Amino acid sequence: MMSRVITISREFGSGGREIGYRLAQKLGIPFYDKEIITIAAEDSNIAEEVFRANDEIIHIEKKEKSHHFSPYSSLYEIPVSDQTFFAQSKILKQLAGKGPCVIVGRCSDVILEDSFDIFICASMKAKIKRLMALEPDMTESALKSQIKEIDEKRRDYYQFYTGNVWGRPQNYDICLNSDRVGIEQCVEFVANLVYER
Amino acid sequence: MMSRVITISREFGSGGREIGYRLAQKLGIPFYDKEIITIAAEDSNIAEEVFRANDEIIHIEKKEKSHHFSPYSSLYEIPVSDQTFFAQSKILKQLAGKGPCVIVGRCSDVILEDSFDIFICASMKAKIKRLMALEPDMTESALKSQIKEIDEKRRDYYQFYTGNVWGRPQNYDICLNSDRVGIEQCVEFVANLVYER
C-alpha cells in the first residue's frame, strides 16, 4: 500500500465525491471533503459560514486581479476569500502530514506535494441523470445550468490560485470518465493501482 | 476478458505507443499502429507514401474548410487526404470487427463504436527525456519544437475529422500521465481494468 495522499478533482455530478469516499473506505484511510471547512474554521478566527460562501468560488470582482501578494501586506489587506484559501491550505497540509488519506477538491492536487492526483469527469447526460436521482424536483435544463455554473466556478477558482487549467490531463496522474468506466470500476481501478505501487 | 477494442491516443514522446504495444502483448491481442497504413494502401489504389504524407496531418490549406462532403461529389473532387482518411477508417472498422485489438491514433476512438478509449500524456520534460534516449543527436530545444509541432498536427487532424477537442478527458474512458504513473504501471493498470470488466 502506497503512503501517498490521494486527491480527487471532479466535475459536478460526476460522482467524484462518491468515488473518493468509497476508495477511502476500501483502503481504510480518512476521507476529507466539506470536513476541511469545519476544521479550518475551528483552526482560524473565520466563521464556518464565511468558508462556505468562498468554498471553491472566486467572486467575479476578483477574477481580474493577481493572486500574488506582497509579503508586506497586512492581514487586513488580504480579501477574505484569500484568507479562507490560505487557512484551508494550511489544514490540507496538516492532514496530509498525518498519513495517507483521500482529499476532495480545493486545489489539493497543487497545494500538496507528491500527492496522487485524480480527475473525475462524465458526459453532461450522465451528470444530469445522476443529479436527477438526488434532486427529483429539478428540471433537466435547470440541472444543466447548475452543472455548468458550478463547474465554471471550480474552473475559475483553480485557475486563479494555481495558474493551471482545471481538468487538463497533464495536471493529474489519471483522469477517469465515471460514466464510461463506471463508479465501482473507478474505485477498483484506483485501488488496484494504489495497492500495486 | 472484455471483448472490446482498445484505442490509444497519445502525445508525441509520451510512450503511448509502447504502452499500447505492451498492453496488446500482455492481453495476447493484435496491435496496430503504422501497420494500418500498409493494410489501407494494399486495400485501396492509393500508394503507401501518400498515406504516410497524410498520416494524422491536416495540411494548412485544408484547416479552414468544412469536413462535410456532398453525397454527390465524385471521388475526383475529394482531396487525397480525405481519401486516405476514409480508406484508413474502413480498415479500422474491419480490424475492429475481427475481435479485440489495440489501435493507436488516427481518430480510432471516434471512428470505432464501443471502443475502450485511452489518452496518454506526459510532462514536456519527460517527453524530451524519453525522445533524447531515442534521438541522442538532437538538442533539447529541437526536440521541444518537434513535440509541439507533431502534437499540433495531431490536434488539428483530430479536430478536423471528429469536431472534438483532442486530449479532453471527457472524450476518453481514461487518461494516464505516463510520466507520473510510469509506463509499466499504465500497462498493469489498464490490464487490470480490462480483466475485471
Coordinates of C-alpha atoms in Angstrom, one line a residue, chain A residues 4 11 115-117 119 121-122 167 169-177 180-181 185 188-190 192-193 196-197, chain B residues 4 11 115-117 119 121-122 167 169-177 180-181 185 188-190 192-193 196-197:
Chain A
R4 CA 0.6 8.9 -0.6
E11 CA -16.9 17.8 -12.3
S115 CA 0.0 13.5 -4.0
F116 CA -1.6 11.0 -6.3
D117 CA -4.0 13.2 -8.3
F119 CA -9.7 13.9 -12.1
C121 CA -15.4 13.6 -15.3
A122 CA -18.6 12.4 -17.1
G167 CA -9.3 19.3 -15.9
P169 CA -5.0 15.6 -18.1
Q170 CA -1.3 16.7 -17.8
N171 CA -2.1 18.1 -14.3
Y172 CA -3.2 14.8 -12.9
D173 CA -1.9 11.2 -12.6
I174 CA -5.1 9.9 -14.1
C175 CA -8.4 11.1 -15.4
L176 CA -11.4 8.8 -15.2
N177 CA -14.7 9.1 -17.1
R180 CA -18.0 5.2 -19.3
V181 CA -15.8 3.3 -16.8
Q185 CA -14.8 0.2 -11.6
E188 CA -11.5 -0.8 -8.1
F189 CA -9.2 0.6 -10.7
V190 CA -7.5 3.1 -8.4
N192 CA -5.5 -1.8 -7.7
L193 CA -3.0 0.8 -8.8
E196 CA 0.5 -2.3 -6.6
R197 CA 2.8 0.7 -6.2
Chain B
R4 CA -13.7 -4.5 -26.7
E11 CA 1.0 12.9 -27.1
S115 CA -14.1 1.0 -28.1
F116 CA -12.3 1.5 -24.7
D117 CA -10.5 4.8 -25.3
F119 CA -5.3 9.0 -23.8
C121 CA 0.1 12.3 -21.9
A122 CA 3.3 13.3 -20.0
G167 CA -6.9 15.3 -25.2
P169 CA -10.7 13.8 -20.7
Q170 CA -14.4 13.7 -21.5
N171 CA -13.6 12.1 -24.9
Y172 CA -11.9 9.0 -23.4
D173 CA -12.6 6.3 -20.8
I174 CA -9.3 7.1 -19.1
C175 CA -6.3 9.5 -19.4
L176 CA -3.0 8.4 -18.0
N177 CA 0.0 10.6 -17.3
R180 CA 3.7 10.3 -13.1
V181 CA 2.2 6.8 -13.2
Q185 CA 2.1 0.7 -14.2
E188 CA -0.7 -3.1 -15.5
F189 CA -3.4 -0.6 -14.6
V190 CA -5.3 -0.9 -17.9
N192 CA -6.4 -5.0 -14.5
L193 CA -9.3 -2.9 -15.5
E196 CA -12.1 -7.2 -14.4
R197 CA -14.9 -6.0 -16.7

